[in-house]
Amino acid sequence: MKLNGSQIVLEVLKEQGVDTVFGYPGGTILNIFDELYKYGDTFNHILTAHEQGASHAADGYSRATGKVGVCFATSGPGSTNLVTGIATAYMDSVPVVAITCNYQTSGLGRDSFQEVDICGITMPITKHNFQVKSIEELAPTLRRAFKIAISGRKGPVLVDIPKDFTSGECEYTPEPAQQPDEPVQPKSKCFERAVELINSAKKPIIYVGGGAILSGVSEDLITFAEKIDAPVVSSLMGLGAFPNGHPLHMGLIGMHGHFEANKAAHDCDVLIVAGARFSDRVAGNRKKFAPNAEILHIDIDAAEMDKNIVSNYHLRGDLAQLIPELTRAVEQLDHTEWKNEINTYRHPFVQLQLADYVNPQTLIEAVDKATPDDTIVVTDVGQHQLWAAQFYKFTKPRTLLTSGGLGTMGYSMGAAIGSQLGCPDKTVVMFAGDGGFHMNLSELATMASYHVPVKMFIMNNKVLGMVRQWQKLFYGNRFSDTDPHRVTDFAKVAEAFGVKGMRINTNEEIESVISEAFAYDGPVLIDCRISPDSNVLPMIPPGGAHTDIIEKFN
């Protein structure tokens, strides 16, 4: 059948099972939006307040559901406003397809109105990007974009379409939804050596990263850990892949990780790495990280092998296949002695109570207690992000959504919207600092317009808390531009946008406000008064090792 280019775009999205799109209209993409109108309720299009919000919403939708997130933007500033969200998805391996439209082909390269080389701009932050060269290429290009996004190490793909191709016509033939490429298989000799290593371990540790969540391997990971009787530590991106509260789970590893998790990684003799990349927030001092261990690195991306830490053993492939195969191949092991050794240095951190401010630990633990196990927790970036990682008990995968790699302040608003619309039957909780929340608070309009019932906790210390903490430790208390002297009343701002606004001023108010907030069926913003001197501890300084850990400072 013959369709115009805009119809082809929407038909391909239908093929791929897309039902929700986040975006913002503009001149060059108007043909697609006109066709979107004619398609009625085939698609749920969410009009965000800003294109960055759309890209973060597509990201959050993907992380929460496991599907590909999709966003639309027009040319020029519309497309460049997607860049931060695309880079966020790229760093955390999130499958997103961003569809932009550009000036018509006759005007490309002439500095036409709102023309920009979005493919050139996004080349370093996408798995691949395309500018469509003819209308006949449109459907195949879009299909290839989806295939690339979901194959191997997942990630974002951008497709830029000149406006004349959205109105021209060509033949269109429907096809089935794209399936990911078959993952590579490790050589049998490598697999056998890995099994020998695991069987010979006396002090093994499993280090779990975000790849374990993306591969959907959580249940198999529990079986594997129990068979080899190995304690498990999680990176920030890996939280939820292995359940908090399981006897083998030791918590968060890295710069702000639990003491016992970092100490165990330092002392282990075999480190089994499942879908993690040894970022500098885990291996700050690469020469001193796990110095006593032989390392088995299991990952789908060959580029990660030996990039940051040189591993003794590699298994390249999909964790969903390799972890069950390893479980079948290894012996039933008992490491009671090693676990008992770890128990001797367990000492959970307790957040100090400062004056009559709201204690971050008390608040987060109260929210955890009030919410079901499958609650989706979305964070922004900063102190609150690490407090959530330390004190909220994540027991299921895809329940922590956070910008781990890029560290994007302003991420939480869009991601919370996307995750709630992708999972309407789940509770979604958002933690943000006042600094990051200021960056994208305009998305409160989206929350209100679509009645998205996210419960937003603003950890308001009136400073840029994490940067200020670094200034205390490493810059002699020279607080340069980390106290912005803002007097924003977040509860009133929320009400102005049509969102219920509340406040928590002391610990005594936490329980009653939480109860009222979760009883309300719409979006709620809770302004929580946090001390500017509350710090995220323990902390391994940049470039440091476990032996440099800081557990208190003034």
Coordinates of C-alpha atoms in Angstrom, one line a residue:
M1 CA 0.0 0.0 0.0
K2 CA 1.1 3.6 -0.7
L3 CA 1.5 5.8 2.4
N4 CA 3.0 9.2 3.1
G5 CA 6.2 9.4 5.2
S6 CA 4.4 10.5 8.4
Q7 CA 2.1 7.5 8.1
I8 CA 5.1 5.2 7.6
V9 CA 6.7 6.5 10.8
L10 CA 3.6 5.7 12.8
E11 CA 3.0 2.4 11.1
V12 CA 6.6 1.3 11.9
L13 CA 6.1 2.3 15.5
K14 CA 2.9 0.2 15.6
E15 CA 4.9 -2.7 14.2
Q16 CA 7.4 -2.4 17.0
G17 CA 4.8 -2.5 19.7
V18 CA 5.1 1.2 20.6
D19 CA 2.1 2.6 22.4
T20 CA 3.5 5.7 24.2
V21 CA 5.6 8.5 22.7
F22 CA 7.0 11.6 24.5
G23 CA 7.6 14.8 22.6
Y24 CA 7.0 18.3 21.6
P25 CA 5.8 19.6 18.2
G26 CA 7.4 22.2 15.9
G27 CA 7.6 23.3 12.3
T28 CA 9.6 20.4 10.7
I29 CA 7.7 17.6 12.5
L30 CA 4.2 19.0 12.0
N31 CA 3.3 16.5 9.3
I32 CA 4.0 13.6 11.8
F33 CA 1.9 15.4 14.5
D34 CA -0.9 15.9 12.1
E35 CA -0.9 12.2 11.3
L36 CA -0.7 11.4 15.0
Y37 CA -3.9 13.4 15.4
K38 CA -5.6 11.3 12.7
Y39 CA -4.5 8.1 14.4
G40 CA -6.6 8.9 17.4
D41 CA -5.8 6.9 20.5
T42 CA -3.6 4.4 18.7
F43 CA -0.7 6.2 20.5
N44 CA -0.6 7.9 23.8
H45 CA 1.4 11.0 23.0
I46 CA 2.6 12.9 26.1
L47 CA 3.4 16.5 25.5
T48 CA 6.1 17.5 28.0
A49 CA 7.1 21.0 29.0
H50 CA 10.5 20.8 27.4
E51 CA 12.2 18.3 25.0
Q52 CA 14.7 17.4 27.6
G53 CA 11.8 16.2 29.7
A54 CA 10.6 14.1 26.8
S55 CA 14.0 12.4 26.4
H56 CA 14.2 11.6 30.1
A57 CA 10.6 10.4 30.1
A58 CA 11.4 8.0 27.2
D59 CA 14.4 6.8 29.2
G60 CA 12.4 6.3 32.4
Y61 CA 9.6 4.5 30.5
S62 CA 12.2 2.1 29.0
R63 CA 14.0 1.4 32.3
A64 CA 10.7 0.7 34.1
T65 CA 9.1 -1.4 31.5
G66 CA 12.0 -3.0 29.6
K67 CA 10.6 -1.7 26.3
V68 CA 12.1 0.8 23.9
G69 CA 11.3 4.4 24.9
V70 CA 10.4 6.7 22.0
C71 CA 10.6 10.5 21.8
F72 CA 9.8 13.1 19.1
A73 CA 11.3 16.5 18.5
T74 CA 11.5 19.1 15.9
S75 CA 14.6 20.5 14.3
G76 CA 17.2 23.0 15.7
P77 CA 16.7 23.7 19.4
G78 CA 14.0 21.0 19.6
S79 CA 16.5 18.3 18.7
T80 CA 19.4 19.8 20.6
N81 CA 17.2 19.9 23.7
L82 CA 17.2 16.1 23.5
V83 CA 20.9 15.8 23.7
T84 CA 21.3 15.6 27.5
G85 CA 18.6 12.9 27.7
I86 CA 20.2 10.9 24.9
A87 CA 23.6 11.1 26.6
T88 CA 22.0 9.9 29.9
A89 CA 20.5 6.9 28.1
Y90 CA 23.8 6.2 26.3
M91 CA 25.9 6.1 29.5
D92 CA 23.4 3.7 31.2
S93 CA 22.7 1.5 28.2
V94 CA 19.0 2.4 27.9
P95 CA 17.2 1.6 24.6
V96 CA 15.6 4.8 23.3
V97 CA 14.7 5.7 19.7
A98 CA 14.7 9.5 19.2
I99 CA 12.9 10.7 16.1
T100 CA 13.7 14.2 14.9
C101 CA 12.7 16.1 11.8
N102 CA 14.9 18.5 9.9
Y103 CA 14.6 21.2 7.3
Q104 CA 13.6 19.9 3.8
T105 CA 16.5 18.5 1.7
S106 CA 16.6 21.5 -0.6
G107 CA 17.6 23.7 2.3
L108 CA 20.0 21.4 4.2
G109 CA 23.5 22.9 4.6
R110 CA 22.2 26.4 4.0
D111 CA 21.8 27.5 7.6
S112 CA 18.1 27.4 7.1
F113 CA 15.7 28.3 10.0
Q114 CA 16.1 25.9 12.8
E115 CA 18.5 23.7 10.9
V116 CA 21.2 21.9 12.9
D117 CA 23.4 18.8 12.2
I118 CA 21.8 16.7 15.0
C119 CA 23.5 13.5 13.6
G120 CA 26.9 15.1 14.0
I121 CA 26.1 16.4 17.4
T122 CA 24.8 13.1 18.7
M123 CA 27.4 10.8 17.1
P124 CA 29.4 10.3 20.3
I125 CA 26.3 9.7 22.5
T126 CA 24.3 7.2 20.4
K127 CA 24.8 3.6 19.4
H128 CA 24.1 4.8 15.9
N129 CA 22.3 7.6 14.2
F130 CA 20.7 8.1 10.8
Q131 CA 19.7 10.9 8.5
V132 CA 17.1 9.5 6.1
K133 CA 18.2 10.1 2.5
S134 CA 15.1 9.1 0.7
I135 CA 11.5 8.2 1.5
E136 CA 12.1 4.7 0.4
E137 CA 14.7 4.3 3.1
L138 CA 12.4 5.6 5.8
A139 CA 10.8 2.3 7.0
P140 CA 14.0 0.2 6.8
T141 CA 15.9 2.9 8.6
L142 CA 13.4 3.1 11.5
R143 CA 13.3 -0.7 11.8
R144 CA 17.1 -0.9 11.9
A145 CA 17.1 1.8 14.6
F146 CA 14.9 -0.4 16.8
K147 CA 17.1 -3.5 16.1
I148 CA 20.3 -1.6 17.0
A149 CA 18.7 -0.2 20.2
I150 CA 17.8 -3.7 21.6
S151 CA 20.7 -5.8 20.3
G152 CA 23.9 -6.5 22.3
R153 CA 24.6 -3.7 24.8
K154 CA 21.4 -1.7 24.6
G155 CA 21.4 2.1 23.9
P156 CA 19.8 5.1 22.2
V157 CA 19.5 5.5 18.4
L158 CA 18.5 8.7 16.7
V159 CA 16.7 9.0 13.3
D160 CA 16.6 12.4 11.6
I161 CA 14.0 12.9 8.8
P162 CA 14.0 15.8 6.4
K163 CA 10.5 17.4 6.3
D164 CA 9.9 16.6 2.6
F165 CA 10.1 12.9 3.4
T166 CA 7.3 13.1 5.9
S167 CA 4.9 14.3 3.2
G168 CA 6.1 12.4 0.2
E169 CA 4.6 8.9 -0.6
C170 CA 6.0 5.5 -1.4
E171 CA 5.0 1.8 -1.1
Y172 CA 4.9 0.4 2.4
T173 CA 4.8 -3.3 3.4
P174 CA 4.3 -4.2 7.0
E175 CA 6.8 -6.4 8.8
P176 CA 7.0 -8.2 12.2
A177 CA 8.6 -6.4 15.1
Q178 CA 12.4 -6.4 15.2
Q179 CA 14.2 -9.0 17.3
P180 CA 17.6 -8.5 18.8
D181 CA 20.6 -10.1 17.2
E182 CA 21.7 -13.4 18.8
P183 CA 24.4 -12.6 21.4
V184 CA 27.9 -14.0 20.9
Q185 CA 28.9 -17.1 22.7
P186 CA 32.2 -17.4 24.6
K187 CA 34.7 -20.1 23.6
S188 CA 34.3 -23.4 25.4
K189 CA 37.8 -23.2 26.8
C190 CA 37.1 -19.8 28.3
F191 CA 33.9 -21.2 29.9
E192 CA 35.8 -24.2 31.3
R193 CA 38.5 -22.0 32.8
A194 CA 35.8 -19.8 34.4
V195 CA 34.2 -22.9 36.0
E196 CA 37.5 -24.0 37.4
L197 CA 38.2 -20.6 38.9
I198 CA 34.8 -20.5 40.6
N199 CA 35.2 -24.0 42.0
S200 CA 38.6 -23.2 43.4
A201 CA 37.6 -19.9 45.1
K202 CA 37.9 -19.6 48.9
K203 CA 36.7 -16.0 49.2
P204 CA 34.4 -15.3 46.2
I205 CA 32.4 -12.1 45.7
I206 CA 29.8 -11.5 42.9
Y207 CA 29.8 -7.8 41.8
V208 CA 26.5 -7.0 40.0
G209 CA 26.0 -4.1 37.7
G210 CA 23.3 -2.6 35.6
G211 CA 23.7 -5.2 32.9
A212 CA 22.1 -7.8 35.2
I213 CA 18.9 -5.7 35.2
L214 CA 19.0 -5.1 31.5
S215 CA 19.4 -8.8 30.8
G216 CA 16.5 -9.8 33.1
V217 CA 18.8 -12.3 34.9
S218 CA 17.8 -11.5 38.5
E219 CA 16.1 -14.9 39.5
D220 CA 19.0 -16.9 37.9
L221 CA 21.5 -14.7 39.7
I222 CA 20.0 -15.7 43.0
T223 CA 20.2 -19.4 42.1
F224 CA 23.8 -18.9 41.0
A225 CA 24.9 -17.1 44.1
E226 CA 23.3 -19.7 46.4
K227 CA 24.9 -22.5 44.5
I228 CA 28.4 -21.1 44.9
D229 CA 27.6 -19.6 48.3
A230 CA 29.1 -16.2 47.3
P231 CA 28.3 -12.8 48.9
V232 CA 26.9 -10.3 46.4
V233 CA 27.7 -6.5 46.1
S234 CA 25.9 -4.1 43.8
S235 CA 26.9 -1.0 41.9
L236 CA 24.4 1.9 42.0
M237 CA 23.0 0.7 38.6
G238 CA 22.8 -2.9 39.8
L239 CA 20.6 -2.2 42.9
G240 CA 17.5 -4.4 42.7
A241 CA 19.1 -7.1 40.6
F242 CA 19.8 -9.1 43.7
P243 CA 17.3 -8.6 46.6
N244 CA 18.2 -6.5 49.6
G245 CA 17.6 -8.6 52.7
H246 CA 18.8 -11.9 51.1
P247 CA 21.4 -13.5 53.4
L248 CA 24.1 -13.2 50.6
H249 CA 23.4 -9.5 49.8
M250 CA 25.9 -7.1 51.2
G251 CA 24.8 -3.9 49.7
L252 CA 26.2 -1.1 47.7
I253 CA 29.8 -1.0 46.5
G254 CA 31.8 2.0 45.6
M255 CA 32.5 5.6 46.6
H256 CA 29.5 5.8 48.9
G257 CA 28.9 2.1 49.3
H258 CA 28.5 0.1 52.5
F259 CA 31.8 -0.5 54.4
E260 CA 31.4 -4.2 54.5
A261 CA 30.8 -4.4 50.7
N262 CA 34.0 -2.4 49.9
K263 CA 36.0 -4.3 52.5
A264 CA 34.9 -7.7 51.1
A265 CA 35.8 -6.7 47.6
H266 CA 39.2 -5.6 48.8
D267 CA 39.8 -9.0 50.6
C268 CA 38.2 -11.5 48.2
D269 CA 40.3 -13.9 46.2
V270 CA 37.8 -14.3 43.2
L271 CA 35.7 -11.4 41.9
I272 CA 32.9 -12.4 39.6
V273 CA 31.7 -9.3 37.7
A274 CA 28.2 -9.6 36.2
G275 CA 27.3 -6.8 33.8
A276 CA 29.4 -4.0 35.4
R277 CA 32.1 -1.8 34.0
F278 CA 34.4 -0.8 36.9
S279 CA 33.5 2.8 36.7
D280 CA 35.6 5.3 38.7
R281 CA 32.7 5.5 41.2
V282 CA 33.5 1.9 42.1
A283 CA 37.2 1.4 41.3
G284 CA 38.5 4.9 42.1
N285 CA 42.1 3.6 42.5
R286 CA 42.2 0.9 39.8
K287 CA 45.6 -0.4 41.0
K288 CA 44.3 -1.0 44.5
F289 CA 40.8 -2.3 43.6
A290 CA 40.4 -6.0 44.6
P291 CA 44.2 -6.4 44.9
N292 CA 44.0 -10.0 46.1
A293 CA 41.5 -11.3 43.5
E294 CA 41.5 -13.1 40.2
I295 CA 38.8 -11.4 38.2
L296 CA 36.2 -13.0 36.0
H297 CA 34.4 -10.4 33.9
I298 CA 31.1 -11.4 32.3
D299 CA 29.7 -8.8 29.9
I300 CA 28.0 -8.5 26.6
D301 CA 30.2 -5.7 25.4
A302 CA 33.8 -6.6 24.3
A303 CA 34.7 -2.9 24.7
E304 CA 34.4 -3.2 28.5
M305 CA 36.9 -6.1 28.8
D306 CA 40.1 -4.7 30.3
K307 CA 39.0 -1.1 29.7
N308 CA 39.2 0.0 33.3
I309 CA 40.5 -3.1 35.2
V310 CA 42.5 -5.9 33.6
S311 CA 40.7 -9.2 34.2
N312 CA 42.2 -12.6 34.4
Y313 CA 39.2 -14.3 32.8
H314 CA 36.6 -13.1 30.3
L315 CA 33.2 -14.4 29.3
R316 CA 31.6 -12.3 26.6
G317 CA 27.9 -12.9 26.1
D318 CA 24.4 -12.4 27.5
L319 CA 24.1 -12.9 31.3
A320 CA 20.6 -14.4 30.7
Q321 CA 22.4 -17.3 29.0
L322 CA 25.7 -17.4 30.8
I323 CA 24.6 -17.3 34.4
P324 CA 22.3 -20.4 34.1
E325 CA 25.0 -22.2 32.2
L326 CA 27.6 -21.4 34.9
T327 CA 25.1 -22.5 37.6
R328 CA 24.7 -25.9 36.0
A329 CA 28.4 -26.4 35.5
V330 CA 29.8 -25.3 38.9
E331 CA 29.9 -27.4 42.1
Q332 CA 27.7 -26.8 45.1
L333 CA 30.0 -24.8 47.3
D334 CA 30.1 -23.8 51.0
H335 CA 31.9 -20.6 52.0
T336 CA 30.7 -20.3 55.6
E337 CA 34.1 -19.4 56.9
W338 CA 34.4 -16.5 54.4
K339 CA 30.9 -15.3 55.3
N340 CA 31.7 -15.4 59.0
E341 CA 34.8 -13.3 58.4
I342 CA 32.7 -10.7 56.6
N343 CA 30.2 -10.6 59.4
T344 CA 33.0 -9.5 61.8
Y345 CA 33.4 -6.2 60.0
R346 CA 29.8 -5.4 59.3
H347 CA 28.8 -2.1 60.7
P348 CA 25.8 -0.3 59.1
F349 CA 26.1 3.5 58.8
V350 CA 23.7 5.6 60.8
Q351 CA 23.0 9.2 59.5
L352 CA 23.6 11.7 62.2
Q353 CA 20.6 13.7 63.5
L354 CA 21.4 17.4 63.1
A355 CA 19.3 19.9 65.2
D356 CA 15.6 19.5 64.4
Y357 CA 16.0 19.0 60.6
V358 CA 14.5 16.1 58.8
N359 CA 16.9 13.2 59.0
P360 CA 17.4 11.8 55.4
Q361 CA 17.8 8.2 56.6
T362 CA 14.6 8.4 58.8
L363 CA 12.7 9.9 55.8
I364 CA 13.8 7.4 53.2
E365 CA 13.3 4.4 55.6
A366 CA 9.8 5.7 56.3
V367 CA 9.0 5.9 52.6
D368 CA 10.4 2.4 52.1
K369 CA 8.2 1.1 54.9
A370 CA 5.1 2.8 53.5
T371 CA 5.5 1.5 49.9
P372 CA 5.2 -2.0 48.3
D373 CA 8.2 -4.0 47.1
D374 CA 7.6 -3.2 43.5
T375 CA 7.6 0.5 44.0
I376 CA 9.6 2.4 41.4
V377 CA 12.0 4.8 43.0
V378 CA 13.3 7.6 40.7
T379 CA 16.1 9.9 41.9
D380 CA 17.8 13.0 40.6
V381 CA 21.6 13.3 41.2
G382 CA 23.3 14.4 44.4
Q383 CA 23.2 13.5 48.0
H384 CA 19.6 12.4 48.0
Q385 CA 20.5 9.9 45.2
L386 CA 23.1 8.2 47.5
W387 CA 20.9 8.3 50.6
A388 CA 18.2 6.5 48.6
A389 CA 20.8 3.9 47.4
Q390 CA 22.0 3.4 51.0
F391 CA 18.7 3.3 52.9
Y392 CA 15.9 2.2 50.6
K393 CA 15.7 -1.6 50.4
F394 CA 15.5 -2.5 46.7
T395 CA 14.3 -6.1 46.3
K396 CA 13.2 -6.2 42.7
P397 CA 14.8 -5.2 39.4
R398 CA 13.8 -2.1 37.5
T399 CA 12.7 -0.4 40.7
L400 CA 15.6 2.1 40.9
L401 CA 15.8 4.6 38.1
T402 CA 18.8 7.0 38.4
S403 CA 21.4 8.6 36.1
G404 CA 24.4 6.6 37.1
G405 CA 26.9 7.3 34.3
L406 CA 26.2 10.8 33.2
G407 CA 25.0 12.1 36.6
T408 CA 22.3 14.3 35.1
M409 CA 20.8 16.8 37.5
G410 CA 17.2 17.3 36.4
Y411 CA 16.7 13.7 35.3
S412 CA 14.1 12.7 37.9
M413 CA 11.1 14.7 36.7
G414 CA 10.9 13.3 33.2
A415 CA 12.0 9.8 34.2
A416 CA 9.3 9.7 36.9
I417 CA 6.6 10.7 34.4
G418 CA 7.8 8.1 31.9
S419 CA 8.0 5.3 34.5
Q420 CA 4.6 6.0 36.0
L421 CA 2.9 6.1 32.5
G422 CA 4.7 2.9 31.6
C423 CA 3.7 1.2 34.8
P424 CA 0.3 2.8 35.8
D425 CA -0.4 0.1 38.4
K426 CA 2.8 0.7 40.4
T427 CA 3.6 3.3 43.0
V428 CA 6.3 5.7 41.8
V429 CA 8.3 7.7 44.3
M430 CA 10.7 10.5 43.3
F431 CA 13.6 11.8 45.4
A432 CA 15.3 15.1 44.3
G433 CA 17.5 17.8 45.7
D434 CA 16.4 21.4 45.5
G435 CA 19.2 22.1 43.0
G436 CA 18.4 19.5 40.5
F437 CA 14.6 20.0 40.9
H438 CA 15.0 23.6 39.9
M439 CA 16.4 22.6 36.6
N440 CA 13.3 20.8 35.3
L441 CA 10.5 21.8 37.6
S442 CA 8.5 23.0 34.6
E443 CA 7.6 19.3 34.2
L444 CA 5.2 19.8 37.1
A445 CA 2.9 21.1 34.3
T446 CA 3.1 17.7 32.6
M447 CA 2.4 15.9 36.0
A448 CA -0.7 18.0 36.5
S449 CA -1.9 17.9 32.8
Y450 CA -1.9 14.1 32.7
H451 CA -2.6 13.5 36.4
V452 CA 0.5 11.5 36.8
P453 CA 0.3 10.4 40.5
V454 CA 4.1 10.5 41.4
K455 CA 4.9 11.3 45.0
M456 CA 7.9 13.7 44.9
F457 CA 10.1 14.2 47.9
I458 CA 12.3 17.3 47.6
M459 CA 15.3 17.0 49.9
N460 CA 15.6 20.7 50.4
N461 CA 18.8 21.8 52.1
K462 CA 18.8 25.1 50.2
V463 CA 22.4 24.4 48.9
L464 CA 24.0 22.3 46.2
G465 CA 24.6 19.6 48.8
M466 CA 27.0 17.2 47.1
V467 CA 29.2 19.9 45.6
R468 CA 29.2 21.6 49.0
Q469 CA 30.3 18.3 50.7
W470 CA 33.3 18.1 48.3
Q471 CA 34.1 21.8 49.1
K472 CA 34.2 20.8 52.8
L473 CA 36.5 17.9 52.3
F474 CA 38.8 19.0 49.5
Y475 CA 38.5 22.8 49.2
G476 CA 38.9 24.1 52.7
N477 CA 35.3 25.0 53.2
R478 CA 35.3 27.6 50.4
F479 CA 31.7 27.4 49.5
S480 CA 31.9 29.0 46.0
D481 CA 28.4 29.3 44.5
T482 CA 26.9 26.3 46.3
D483 CA 24.6 28.4 48.4
P484 CA 22.4 30.0 45.7
H485 CA 20.3 32.0 48.3
R486 CA 17.1 30.9 46.7
V487 CA 13.8 31.3 48.6
T488 CA 11.7 29.1 46.4
D489 CA 8.6 27.8 48.2
F490 CA 8.3 24.4 46.5
A491 CA 4.9 23.6 48.0
K492 CA 3.4 26.9 46.6
V493 CA 5.1 26.3 43.2
A494 CA 3.5 22.9 43.1
E495 CA 0.1 24.3 43.8
A496 CA 0.6 27.0 41.1
F497 CA 1.1 24.2 38.6
G498 CA -2.0 22.2 39.9
V499 CA 0.0 19.7 42.0
K500 CA -0.7 19.1 45.7
G501 CA 2.0 20.7 47.8
M502 CA 3.0 19.6 51.3
R503 CA 5.8 20.1 53.8
I504 CA 7.8 18.0 56.2
N505 CA 9.7 20.2 58.7
T506 CA 10.7 17.7 61.4
N507 CA 11.0 13.9 61.9
E508 CA 7.8 13.9 63.9
E509 CA 5.8 15.0 60.8
I510 CA 7.1 12.3 58.5
E511 CA 4.6 9.6 59.2
S512 CA 1.5 11.7 59.0
V513 CA 2.5 13.6 55.8
I514 CA 3.6 10.3 54.0
S515 CA 0.2 8.8 54.9
E516 CA -1.7 11.7 53.6
A517 CA 0.4 12.0 50.4
F518 CA 0.0 8.3 49.5
A519 CA -3.7 8.4 50.2
Y520 CA -4.1 11.2 47.5
D521 CA -4.7 9.9 44.0
G522 CA -2.8 12.5 42.1
P523 CA 0.7 14.0 42.0
V524 CA 2.1 15.3 45.3
L525 CA 5.2 17.3 46.0
I526 CA 6.6 17.2 49.6
D527 CA 9.2 19.9 50.5
C528 CA 11.4 18.2 53.1
R529 CA 13.6 20.5 55.3
I530 CA 17.1 18.9 55.3
S531 CA 20.2 20.3 57.0
P532 CA 22.9 21.8 54.7
D533 CA 25.4 20.0 56.8
S534 CA 24.0 16.5 56.3
N535 CA 26.7 14.5 54.5
V536 CA 26.7 11.3 52.5
L537 CA 29.0 8.8 54.3
P538 CA 30.9 6.6 54.2
M539 CA 32.9 8.0 51.3
I540 CA 36.0 6.9 49.4
P541 CA 37.7 10.0 48.1
P542 CA 38.2 10.4 44.3
G543 CA 41.1 8.1 43.2
G544 CA 41.1 6.4 46.6
A545 CA 40.8 2.8 47.6
H546 CA 38.9 0.9 50.4
T547 CA 41.7 1.7 52.8
D548 CA 41.1 5.4 52.3
I549 CA 37.4 5.3 53.4
I550 CA 36.1 8.4 55.3
E551 CA 33.4 7.6 57.9
K552 CA 33.0 10.9 59.6
F553 CA 34.1 14.6 59.3
N554 CA 32.8 17.9 60.5

